[in-house]
Tab-separated table of C-alpha atoms and ligand atoms in Angstrom:
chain	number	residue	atom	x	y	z
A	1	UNK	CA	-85.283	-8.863	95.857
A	2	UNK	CA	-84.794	-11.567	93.735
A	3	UNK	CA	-85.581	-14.266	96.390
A	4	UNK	CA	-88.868	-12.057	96.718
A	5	UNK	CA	-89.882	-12.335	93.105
A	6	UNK	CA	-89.360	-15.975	93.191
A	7	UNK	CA	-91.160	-16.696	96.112
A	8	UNK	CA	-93.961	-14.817	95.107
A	9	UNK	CA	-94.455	-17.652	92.069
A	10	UNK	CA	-93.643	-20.268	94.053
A	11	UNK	CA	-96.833	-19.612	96.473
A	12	UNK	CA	-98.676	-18.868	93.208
A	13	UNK	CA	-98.208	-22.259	91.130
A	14	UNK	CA	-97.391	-24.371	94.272
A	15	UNK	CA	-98.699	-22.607	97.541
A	16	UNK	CA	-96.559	-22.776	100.805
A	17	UNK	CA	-93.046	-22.560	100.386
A	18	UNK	CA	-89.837	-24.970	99.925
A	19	UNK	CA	-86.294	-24.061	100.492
A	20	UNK	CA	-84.097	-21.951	98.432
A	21	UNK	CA	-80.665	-22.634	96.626
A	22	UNK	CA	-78.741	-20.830	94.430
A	23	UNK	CA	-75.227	-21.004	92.502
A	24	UNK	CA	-73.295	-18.666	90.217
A	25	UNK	CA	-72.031	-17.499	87.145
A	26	UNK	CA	-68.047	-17.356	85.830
A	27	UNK	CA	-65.438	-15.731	84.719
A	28	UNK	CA	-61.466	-16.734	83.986
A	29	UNK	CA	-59.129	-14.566	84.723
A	30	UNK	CA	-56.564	-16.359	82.168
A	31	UNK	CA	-56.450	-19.294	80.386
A	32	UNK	CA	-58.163	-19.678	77.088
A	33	UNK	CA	-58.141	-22.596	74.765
A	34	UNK	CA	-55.881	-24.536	76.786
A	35	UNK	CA	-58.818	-27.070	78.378
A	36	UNK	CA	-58.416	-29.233	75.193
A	37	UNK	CA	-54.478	-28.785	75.591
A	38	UNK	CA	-54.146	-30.668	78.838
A	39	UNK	CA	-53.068	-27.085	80.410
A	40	UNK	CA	-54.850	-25.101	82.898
A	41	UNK	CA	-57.918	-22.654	83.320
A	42	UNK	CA	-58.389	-19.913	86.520
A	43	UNK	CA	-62.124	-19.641	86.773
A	44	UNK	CA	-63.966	-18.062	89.557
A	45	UNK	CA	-67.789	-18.031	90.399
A	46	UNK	CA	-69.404	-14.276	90.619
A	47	UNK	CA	-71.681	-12.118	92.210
A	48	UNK	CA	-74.525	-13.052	89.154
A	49	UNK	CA	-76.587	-16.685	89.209
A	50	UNK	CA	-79.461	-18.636	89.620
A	51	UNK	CA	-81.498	-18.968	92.333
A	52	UNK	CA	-84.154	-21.424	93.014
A	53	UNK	CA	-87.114	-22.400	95.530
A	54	UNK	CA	-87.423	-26.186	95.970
A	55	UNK	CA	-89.946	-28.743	97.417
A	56	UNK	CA	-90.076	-32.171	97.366
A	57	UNK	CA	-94.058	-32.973	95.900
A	58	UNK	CA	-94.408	-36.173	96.670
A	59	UNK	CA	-95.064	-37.350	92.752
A	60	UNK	CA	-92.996	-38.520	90.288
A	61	UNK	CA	-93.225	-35.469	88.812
A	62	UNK	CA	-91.072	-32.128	88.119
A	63	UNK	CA	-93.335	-28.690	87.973
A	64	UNK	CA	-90.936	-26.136	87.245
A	65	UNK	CA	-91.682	-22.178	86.646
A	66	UNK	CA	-89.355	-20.118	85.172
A	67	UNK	CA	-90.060	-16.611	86.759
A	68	UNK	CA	-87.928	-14.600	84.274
A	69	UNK	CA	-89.091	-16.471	81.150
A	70	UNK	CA	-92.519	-15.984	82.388
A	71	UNK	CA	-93.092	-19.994	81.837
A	72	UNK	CA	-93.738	-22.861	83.382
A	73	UNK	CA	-92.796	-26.993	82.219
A	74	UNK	CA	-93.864	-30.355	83.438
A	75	UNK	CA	-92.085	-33.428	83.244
A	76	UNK	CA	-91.682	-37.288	84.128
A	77	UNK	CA	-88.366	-38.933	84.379
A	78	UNK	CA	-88.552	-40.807	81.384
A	79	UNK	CA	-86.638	-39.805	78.160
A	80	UNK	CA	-89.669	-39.110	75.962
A	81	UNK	CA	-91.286	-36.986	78.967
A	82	UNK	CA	-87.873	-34.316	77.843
A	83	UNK	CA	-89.712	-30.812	77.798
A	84	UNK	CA	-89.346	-28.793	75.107
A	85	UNK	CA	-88.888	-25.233	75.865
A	86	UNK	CA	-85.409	-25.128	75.792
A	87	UNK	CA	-84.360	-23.703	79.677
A	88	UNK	CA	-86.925	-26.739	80.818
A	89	UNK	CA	-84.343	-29.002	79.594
A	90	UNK	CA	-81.272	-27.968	81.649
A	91	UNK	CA	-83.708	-29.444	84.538
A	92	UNK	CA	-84.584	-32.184	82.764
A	93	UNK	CA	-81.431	-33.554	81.989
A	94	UNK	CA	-80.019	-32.560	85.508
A	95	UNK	CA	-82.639	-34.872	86.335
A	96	UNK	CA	-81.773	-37.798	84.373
A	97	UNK	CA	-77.942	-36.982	84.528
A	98	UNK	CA	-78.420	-38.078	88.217
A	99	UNK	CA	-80.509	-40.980	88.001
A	100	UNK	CA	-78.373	-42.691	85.453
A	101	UNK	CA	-75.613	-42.160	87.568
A	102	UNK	CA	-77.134	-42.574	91.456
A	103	UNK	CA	-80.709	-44.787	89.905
A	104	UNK	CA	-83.815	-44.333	90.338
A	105	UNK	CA	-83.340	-42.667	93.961
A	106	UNK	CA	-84.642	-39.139	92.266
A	107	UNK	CA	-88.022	-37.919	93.514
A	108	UNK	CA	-90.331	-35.650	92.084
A	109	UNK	CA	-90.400	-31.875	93.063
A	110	UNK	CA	-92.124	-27.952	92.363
A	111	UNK	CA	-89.803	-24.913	91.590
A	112	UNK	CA	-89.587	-21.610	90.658
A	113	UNK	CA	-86.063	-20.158	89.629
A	114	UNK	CA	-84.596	-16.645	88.114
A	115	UNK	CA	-81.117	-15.170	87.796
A	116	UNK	CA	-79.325	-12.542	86.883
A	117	UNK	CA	-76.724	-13.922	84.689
A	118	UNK	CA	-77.229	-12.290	81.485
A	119	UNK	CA	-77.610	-14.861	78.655
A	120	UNK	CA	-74.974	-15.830	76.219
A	121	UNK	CA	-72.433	-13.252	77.231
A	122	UNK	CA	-69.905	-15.647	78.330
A	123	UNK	CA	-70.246	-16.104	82.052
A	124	UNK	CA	-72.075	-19.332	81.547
A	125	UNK	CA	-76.016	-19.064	82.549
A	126	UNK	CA	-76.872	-22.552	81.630
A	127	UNK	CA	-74.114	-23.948	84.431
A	128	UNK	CA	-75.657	-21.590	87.090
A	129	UNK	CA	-78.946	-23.155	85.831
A	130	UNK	CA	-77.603	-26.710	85.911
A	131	UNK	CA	-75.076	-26.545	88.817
A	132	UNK	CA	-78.368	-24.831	91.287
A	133	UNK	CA	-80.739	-27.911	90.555
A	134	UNK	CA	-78.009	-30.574	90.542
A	135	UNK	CA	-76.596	-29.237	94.073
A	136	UNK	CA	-80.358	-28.779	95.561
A	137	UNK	CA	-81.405	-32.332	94.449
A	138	UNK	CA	-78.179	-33.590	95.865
A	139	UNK	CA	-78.670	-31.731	99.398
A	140	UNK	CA	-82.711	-32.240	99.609
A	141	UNK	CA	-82.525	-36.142	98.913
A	142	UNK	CA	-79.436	-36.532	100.638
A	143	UNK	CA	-77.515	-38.432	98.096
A	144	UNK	CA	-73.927	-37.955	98.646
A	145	UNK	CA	-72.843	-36.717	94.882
A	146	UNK	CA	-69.733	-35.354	95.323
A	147	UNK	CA	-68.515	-32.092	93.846
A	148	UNK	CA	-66.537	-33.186	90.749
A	149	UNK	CA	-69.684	-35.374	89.977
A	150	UNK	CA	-71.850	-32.755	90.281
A	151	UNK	CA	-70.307	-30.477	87.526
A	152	UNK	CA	-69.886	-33.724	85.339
A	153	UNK	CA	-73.822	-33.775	85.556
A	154	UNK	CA	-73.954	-30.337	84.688
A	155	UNK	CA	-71.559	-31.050	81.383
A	156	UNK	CA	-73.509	-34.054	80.964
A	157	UNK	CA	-76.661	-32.254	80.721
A	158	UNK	CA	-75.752	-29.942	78.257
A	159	UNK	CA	-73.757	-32.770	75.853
A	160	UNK	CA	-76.868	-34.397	75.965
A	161	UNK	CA	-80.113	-33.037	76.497
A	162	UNK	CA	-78.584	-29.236	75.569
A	163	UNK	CA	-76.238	-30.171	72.451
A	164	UNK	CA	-73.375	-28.066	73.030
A	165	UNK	CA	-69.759	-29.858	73.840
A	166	UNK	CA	-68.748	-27.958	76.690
A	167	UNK	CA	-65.817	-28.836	78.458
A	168	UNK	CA	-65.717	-29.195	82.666
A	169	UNK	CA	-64.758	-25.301	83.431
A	170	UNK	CA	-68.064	-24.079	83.720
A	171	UNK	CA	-69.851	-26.200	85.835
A	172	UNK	CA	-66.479	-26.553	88.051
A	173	UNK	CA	-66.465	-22.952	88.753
A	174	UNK	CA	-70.047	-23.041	89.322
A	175	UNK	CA	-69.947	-26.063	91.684
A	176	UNK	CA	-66.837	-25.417	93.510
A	177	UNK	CA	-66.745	-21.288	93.338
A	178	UNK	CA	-65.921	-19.497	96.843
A	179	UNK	CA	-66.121	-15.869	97.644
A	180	UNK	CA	-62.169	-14.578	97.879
A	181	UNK	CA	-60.371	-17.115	95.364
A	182	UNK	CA	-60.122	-17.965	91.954
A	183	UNK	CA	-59.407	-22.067	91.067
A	184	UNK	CA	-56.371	-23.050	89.229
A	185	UNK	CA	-58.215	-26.287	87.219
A	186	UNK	CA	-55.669	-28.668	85.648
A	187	UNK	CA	-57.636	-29.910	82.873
A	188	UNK	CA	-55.605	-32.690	82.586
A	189	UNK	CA	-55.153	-34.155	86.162
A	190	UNK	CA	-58.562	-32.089	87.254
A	191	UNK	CA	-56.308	-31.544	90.157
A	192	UNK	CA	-57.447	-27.928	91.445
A	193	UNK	CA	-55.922	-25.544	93.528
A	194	UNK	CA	-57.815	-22.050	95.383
A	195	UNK	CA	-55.955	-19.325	94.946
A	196	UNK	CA	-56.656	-15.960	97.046
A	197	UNK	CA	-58.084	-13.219	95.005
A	198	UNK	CA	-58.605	-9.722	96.775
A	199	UNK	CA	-57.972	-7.086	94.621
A	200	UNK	CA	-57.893	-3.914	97.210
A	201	UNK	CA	-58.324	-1.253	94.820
A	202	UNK	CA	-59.500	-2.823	91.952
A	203	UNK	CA	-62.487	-3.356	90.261
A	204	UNK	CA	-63.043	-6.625	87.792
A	205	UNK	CA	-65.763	-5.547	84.787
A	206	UNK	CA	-66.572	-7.123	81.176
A	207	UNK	CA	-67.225	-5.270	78.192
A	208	UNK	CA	-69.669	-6.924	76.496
A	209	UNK	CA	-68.703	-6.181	72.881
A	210	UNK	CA	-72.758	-7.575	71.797
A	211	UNK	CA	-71.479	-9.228	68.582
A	212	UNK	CA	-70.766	-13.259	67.899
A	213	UNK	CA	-69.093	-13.685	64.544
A	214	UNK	CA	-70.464	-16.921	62.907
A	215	UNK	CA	-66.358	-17.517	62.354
A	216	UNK	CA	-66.626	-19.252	65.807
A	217	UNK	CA	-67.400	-23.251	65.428
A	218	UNK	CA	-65.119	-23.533	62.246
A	219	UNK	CA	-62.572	-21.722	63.419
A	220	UNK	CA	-62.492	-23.795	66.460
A	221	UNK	CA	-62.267	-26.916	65.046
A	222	UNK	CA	-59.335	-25.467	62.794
A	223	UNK	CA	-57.513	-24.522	66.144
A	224	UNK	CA	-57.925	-27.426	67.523
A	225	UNK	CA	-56.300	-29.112	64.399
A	226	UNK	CA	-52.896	-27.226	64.342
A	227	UNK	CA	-52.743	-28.048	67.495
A	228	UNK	CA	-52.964	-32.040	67.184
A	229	UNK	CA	-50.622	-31.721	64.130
A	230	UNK	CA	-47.945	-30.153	66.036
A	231	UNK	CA	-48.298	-32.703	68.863
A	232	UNK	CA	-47.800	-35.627	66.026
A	233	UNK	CA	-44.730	-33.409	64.731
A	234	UNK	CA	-43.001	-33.186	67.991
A	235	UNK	CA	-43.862	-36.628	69.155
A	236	UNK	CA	-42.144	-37.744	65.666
A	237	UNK	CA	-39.170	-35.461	66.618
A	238	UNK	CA	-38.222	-38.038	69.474
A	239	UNK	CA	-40.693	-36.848	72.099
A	240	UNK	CA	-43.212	-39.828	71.964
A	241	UNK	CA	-44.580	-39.321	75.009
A	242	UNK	CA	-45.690	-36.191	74.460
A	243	UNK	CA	-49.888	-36.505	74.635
A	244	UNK	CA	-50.691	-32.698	75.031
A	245	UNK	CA	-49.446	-28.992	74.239
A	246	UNK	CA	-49.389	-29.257	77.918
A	247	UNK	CA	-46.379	-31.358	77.329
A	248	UNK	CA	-44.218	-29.207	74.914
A	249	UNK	CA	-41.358	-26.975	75.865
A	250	UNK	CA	-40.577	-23.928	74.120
A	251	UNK	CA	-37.675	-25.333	72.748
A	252	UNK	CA	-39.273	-28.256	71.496
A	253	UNK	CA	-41.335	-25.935	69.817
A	254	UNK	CA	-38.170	-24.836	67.983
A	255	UNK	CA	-37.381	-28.259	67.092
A	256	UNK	CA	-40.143	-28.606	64.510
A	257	UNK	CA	-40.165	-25.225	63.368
A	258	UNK	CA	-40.144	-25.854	59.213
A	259	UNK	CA	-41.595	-29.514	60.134
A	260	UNK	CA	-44.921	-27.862	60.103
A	261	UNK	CA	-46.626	-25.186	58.590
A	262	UNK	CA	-46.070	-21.424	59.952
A	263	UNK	CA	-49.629	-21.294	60.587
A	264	UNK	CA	-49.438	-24.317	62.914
A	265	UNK	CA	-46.384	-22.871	64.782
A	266	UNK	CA	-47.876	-19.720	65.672
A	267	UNK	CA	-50.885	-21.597	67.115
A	268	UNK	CA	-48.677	-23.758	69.328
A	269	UNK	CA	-46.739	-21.087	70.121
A	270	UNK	CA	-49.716	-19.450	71.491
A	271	UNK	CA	-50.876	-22.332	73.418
A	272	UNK	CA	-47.741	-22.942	75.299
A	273	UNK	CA	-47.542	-19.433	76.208
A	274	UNK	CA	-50.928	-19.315	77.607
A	275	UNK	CA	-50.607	-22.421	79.746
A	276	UNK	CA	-47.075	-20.673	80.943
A	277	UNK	CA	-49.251	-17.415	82.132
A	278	UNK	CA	-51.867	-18.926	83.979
A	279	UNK	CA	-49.437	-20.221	85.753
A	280	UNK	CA	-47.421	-17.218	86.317
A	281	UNK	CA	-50.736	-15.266	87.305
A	282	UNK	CA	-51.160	-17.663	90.167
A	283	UNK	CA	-47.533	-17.232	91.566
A	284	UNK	CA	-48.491	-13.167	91.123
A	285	UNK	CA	-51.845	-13.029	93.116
A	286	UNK	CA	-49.749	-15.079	95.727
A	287	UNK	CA	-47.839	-11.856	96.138
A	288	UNK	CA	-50.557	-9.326	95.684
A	289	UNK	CA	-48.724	-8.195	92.856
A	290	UNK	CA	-51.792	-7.237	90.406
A	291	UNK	CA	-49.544	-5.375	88.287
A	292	UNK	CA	-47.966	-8.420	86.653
A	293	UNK	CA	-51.630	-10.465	86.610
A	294	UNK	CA	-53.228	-7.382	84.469
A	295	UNK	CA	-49.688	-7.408	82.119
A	296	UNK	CA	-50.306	-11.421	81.915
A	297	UNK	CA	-54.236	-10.614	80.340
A	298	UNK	CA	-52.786	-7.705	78.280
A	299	UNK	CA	-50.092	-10.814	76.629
A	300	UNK	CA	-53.186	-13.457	76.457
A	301	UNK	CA	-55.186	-10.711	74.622
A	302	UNK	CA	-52.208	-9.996	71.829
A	303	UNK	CA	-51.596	-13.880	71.708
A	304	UNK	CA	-55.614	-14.986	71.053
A	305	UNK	CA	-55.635	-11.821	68.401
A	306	UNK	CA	-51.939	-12.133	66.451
A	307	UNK	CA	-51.036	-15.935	67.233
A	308	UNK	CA	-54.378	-17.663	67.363
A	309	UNK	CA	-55.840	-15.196	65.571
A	310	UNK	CA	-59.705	-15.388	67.674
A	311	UNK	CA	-60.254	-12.317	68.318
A	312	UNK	CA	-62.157	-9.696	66.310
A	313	UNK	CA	-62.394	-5.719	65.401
A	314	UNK	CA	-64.478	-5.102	67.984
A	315	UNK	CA	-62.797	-7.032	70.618
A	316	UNK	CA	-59.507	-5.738	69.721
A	317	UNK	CA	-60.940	-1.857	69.688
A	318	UNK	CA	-62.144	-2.623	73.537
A	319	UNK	CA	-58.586	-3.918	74.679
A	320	UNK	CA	-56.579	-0.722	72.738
A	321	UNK	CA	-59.187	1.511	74.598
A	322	UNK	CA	-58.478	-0.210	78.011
A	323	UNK	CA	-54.958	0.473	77.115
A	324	UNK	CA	-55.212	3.814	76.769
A	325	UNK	CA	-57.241	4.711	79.534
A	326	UNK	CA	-54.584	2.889	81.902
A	327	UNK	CA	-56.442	-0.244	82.730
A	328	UNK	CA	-54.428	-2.569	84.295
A	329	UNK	CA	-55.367	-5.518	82.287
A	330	UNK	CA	-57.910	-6.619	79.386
A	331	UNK	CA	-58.223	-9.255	77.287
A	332	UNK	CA	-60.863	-11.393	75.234
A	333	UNK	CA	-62.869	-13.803	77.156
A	334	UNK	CA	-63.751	-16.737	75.954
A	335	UNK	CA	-62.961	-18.289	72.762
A	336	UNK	CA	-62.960	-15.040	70.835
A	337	UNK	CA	-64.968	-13.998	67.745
A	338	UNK	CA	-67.139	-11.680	69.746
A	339	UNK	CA	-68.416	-11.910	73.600
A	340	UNK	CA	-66.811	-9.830	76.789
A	341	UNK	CA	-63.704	-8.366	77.703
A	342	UNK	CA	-62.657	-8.898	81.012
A	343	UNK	CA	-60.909	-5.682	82.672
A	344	UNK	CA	-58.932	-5.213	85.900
A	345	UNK	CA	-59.232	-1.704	86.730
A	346	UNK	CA	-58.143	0.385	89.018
A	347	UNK	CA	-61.200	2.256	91.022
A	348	UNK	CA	-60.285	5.767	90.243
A	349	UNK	CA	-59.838	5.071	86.608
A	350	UNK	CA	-63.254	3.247	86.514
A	351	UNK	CA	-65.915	5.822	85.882
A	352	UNK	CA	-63.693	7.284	83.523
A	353	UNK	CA	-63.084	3.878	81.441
A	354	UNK	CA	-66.534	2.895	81.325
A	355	UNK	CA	-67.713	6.494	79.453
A	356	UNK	CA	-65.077	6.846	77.448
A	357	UNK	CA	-65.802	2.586	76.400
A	358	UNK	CA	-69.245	3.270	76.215
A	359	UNK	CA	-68.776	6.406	73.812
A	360	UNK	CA	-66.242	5.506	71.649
A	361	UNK	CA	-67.577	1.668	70.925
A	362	UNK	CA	-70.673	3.613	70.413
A	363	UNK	CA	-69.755	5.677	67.759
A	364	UNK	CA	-67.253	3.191	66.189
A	365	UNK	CA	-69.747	0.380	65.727
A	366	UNK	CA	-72.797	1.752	66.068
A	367	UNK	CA	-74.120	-0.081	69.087
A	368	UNK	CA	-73.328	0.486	72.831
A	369	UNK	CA	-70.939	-2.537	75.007
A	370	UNK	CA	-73.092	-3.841	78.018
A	371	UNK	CA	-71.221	-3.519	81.124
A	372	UNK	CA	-71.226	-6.046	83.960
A	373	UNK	CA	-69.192	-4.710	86.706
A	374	UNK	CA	-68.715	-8.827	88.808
A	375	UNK	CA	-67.142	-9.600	92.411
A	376	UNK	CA	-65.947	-12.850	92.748
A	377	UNK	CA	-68.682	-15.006	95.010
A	378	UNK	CA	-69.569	-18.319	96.442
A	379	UNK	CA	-70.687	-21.064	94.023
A	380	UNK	CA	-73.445	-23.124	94.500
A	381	UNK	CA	-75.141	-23.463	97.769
A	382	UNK	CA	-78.050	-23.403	100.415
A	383	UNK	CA	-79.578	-20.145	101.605
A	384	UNK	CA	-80.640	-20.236	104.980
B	401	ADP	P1	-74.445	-19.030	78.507
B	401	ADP	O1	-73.173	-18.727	77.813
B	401	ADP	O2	-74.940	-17.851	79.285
B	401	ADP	O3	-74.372	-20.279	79.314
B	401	ADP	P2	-76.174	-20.641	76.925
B	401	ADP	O4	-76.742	-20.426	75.578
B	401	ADP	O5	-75.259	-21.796	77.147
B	401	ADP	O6	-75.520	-19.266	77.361
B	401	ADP	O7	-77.352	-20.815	77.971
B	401	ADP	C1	-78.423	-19.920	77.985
B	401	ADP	C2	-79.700	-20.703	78.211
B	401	ADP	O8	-79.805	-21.067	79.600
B	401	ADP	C3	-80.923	-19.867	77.929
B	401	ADP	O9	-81.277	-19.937	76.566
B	401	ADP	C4	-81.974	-20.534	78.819
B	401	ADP	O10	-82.462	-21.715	78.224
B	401	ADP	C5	-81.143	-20.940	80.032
B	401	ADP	N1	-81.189	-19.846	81.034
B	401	ADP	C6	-80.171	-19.076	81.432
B	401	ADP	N2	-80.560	-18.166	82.341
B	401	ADP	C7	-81.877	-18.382	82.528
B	401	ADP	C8	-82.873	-17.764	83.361
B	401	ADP	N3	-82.577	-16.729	84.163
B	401	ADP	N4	-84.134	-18.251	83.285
B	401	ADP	C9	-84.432	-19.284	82.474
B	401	ADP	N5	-83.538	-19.902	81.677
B	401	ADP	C10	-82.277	-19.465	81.700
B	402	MG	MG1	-73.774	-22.118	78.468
């Protein structure tokens, strides 16, 4: 269907046909606001990405169309050729992400691309987008980028040609996503482990709460604060190698409770926790025990709303309804202040959870949640 609609464009603005790729978008199970605290995330790549037709043009020239945008770019591989519709530039800098770090090897090509990751709810579009043309470039010229350089390409792009900070999780779970497993990333080491994820009986769906309170950017910063201040603290408290959250015990912790401010604590407190249940989540799927992973997500969600305080009304409204409807776990995705909820559920409580979510959000806030049921899929790749 999709490859259909994109093909169709691709004989249109180019004629013939090249070959298609395609890569995915995300979601973590557990794991939030621990990249920047050395501890770990457990992203997996879904059933909902990019795909794109590709063919080398012989030019030095990128002609890209963006089927679902209804718009087309052109470009040159020098820095003032950067587009300046805004999706045009994911491909752009892809583009020069790769020859600054392979040279000039890059060649020009045609495209047409469209997806089905819906934008800016938190499964990362712009790393589908990124991860599809940096993998297809790769393959087609035959340049022998590994994996791990591939996402960095991806981040790359989007610190600078995109402007937005983004740490590695994204375009990791884009790049390196497979059908079955979820990846333990150790944002520290970026060591990674698979872990097998086939939850018989179970369905995975986010709520989409539709809101993004402007709270967000502050309020990040802020976190990020407390958390370097408690660091110094127990560093100072004869711990001086500690570097990262990642480092402190709980009873470390305890040694600079009073040393720094309650707020502070709490934040930490949070932190350590968090790392400590991703963890525990991965020893659980190893057993099949889905019980404990959705009672993990239901202790992340409390945590991000009463310790690290990033959640919101609307958010917390979506987790107390999962609750009561007998999901077997919800929590905020993301860094909170709006975006999804992701829910295990079991199936013969589905149906039943998504009316009553869709009523009761409804007549609460006035708007209805989007719902985007996801399977967990293979990253980027070739289509034969
Ligand atoms: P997300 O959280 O989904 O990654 P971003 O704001 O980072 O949200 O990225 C969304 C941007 O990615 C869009 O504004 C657009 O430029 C680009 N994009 C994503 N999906 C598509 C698509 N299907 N077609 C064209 N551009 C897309
Ligand atoms: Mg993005």
């Amino acid at each position: 269907m999709m490859k259909e609609k994109i093909h169709e464009q691709f004989q249109k603005h180019f004629g013939g046909s090249g070959d298609f790729y395609a890569s995915a978008g995300r979601i973590n199970l557990i794991g939030e606001h621990t990249d920047y605290n050395g501890g770990f995330v457990f992203p997996g790549a879904i059933d909902k990405g990019m795909m794109a037709e590709i063919r080398l043009n012989g030019t030095d020239r990128v002609r890209v169309c963006s089927v679902d945008l209804n718009d087309s770019a052109e470009f040159g591989f020098r820095e003032e050729d950067a587009p300046s519709a805004s999706w045009a530039r994911y491909i752009f800098g892809v583009c020069m992400e790769i020859i600054k770090s392979r040279g000039p090897l890059l060649k020009g090509f045609d495209a047409a691309f469209a997806g089905d990751v819906p934008l800016g709810a938190g499964m990362s579009s712009s790393a589908a987008l990124e991860s599809t043309f940096a993998f297809a470039l790769d393959d087609m010229l035959g340049l022998g980028i590994d994996k791990f350089e591939l996402a960095r390409i991806g981040q790359r792009t989007e610190h600078n040609y995109c402007g937005v900070k983004c740490g590695i999780m994204d375009q990791f779970a884009s790049i390196f996503g497979k059908a079955g497993s979820l990846i333990r990333l150790d944002c520290r080491s970026l060591e990674y482990r698979y872990y097998p994820f086939h939850p018989h009986g179970y369905r995975l769906v986010l709520l989409d709460s539709a809101v993004k309170h402007e709270l967000a950017s502050s309020a990040y910063n802020r976190r990020r604060t407390s958390c370097e201040t408690v660091v110094a603290a127990v560093k100072a408290a004869g711990h001086p190698w500690v570097e990262f959250l990642r480092d402190v015990r709980p009873e470390m912790l305890e040694e600079v409770r009073g040393k720094v401010s309650a707020e502070d604590y709490m934040r930490a407190e949070y932190v350590i926790e968090e790392i400590q249940r991703v963890i525990d989540v991965c020893d659980a799927l190893e057993r099949d025990d889905y019980g404990t992973v959705g009672a993990k997500m239901y202790e992340t969600h409390h945590g991000m709303s009463r310790l690290y305080e990033v959640s919101c009304p609307e958010l917390d409204f979506l987790n107390d309804l999962a609750r009561e409807c007998g999901v077997t776990g919800s929590r905020v995705m993301g860094g909170g202040f709006g975006g999804c909820t992701i829910n295990l559920v079991k199936d013969n409580l589905y149906d039943e959870f998504i009316a009553k979510a869709v009523r009761e959000y409804a007549a609460r806030f006035g708007h209805e949640p989007k719902i985007y049921p996801v399977v967990i899929s293979d990253g980027a790749r070739k289509l034969e």
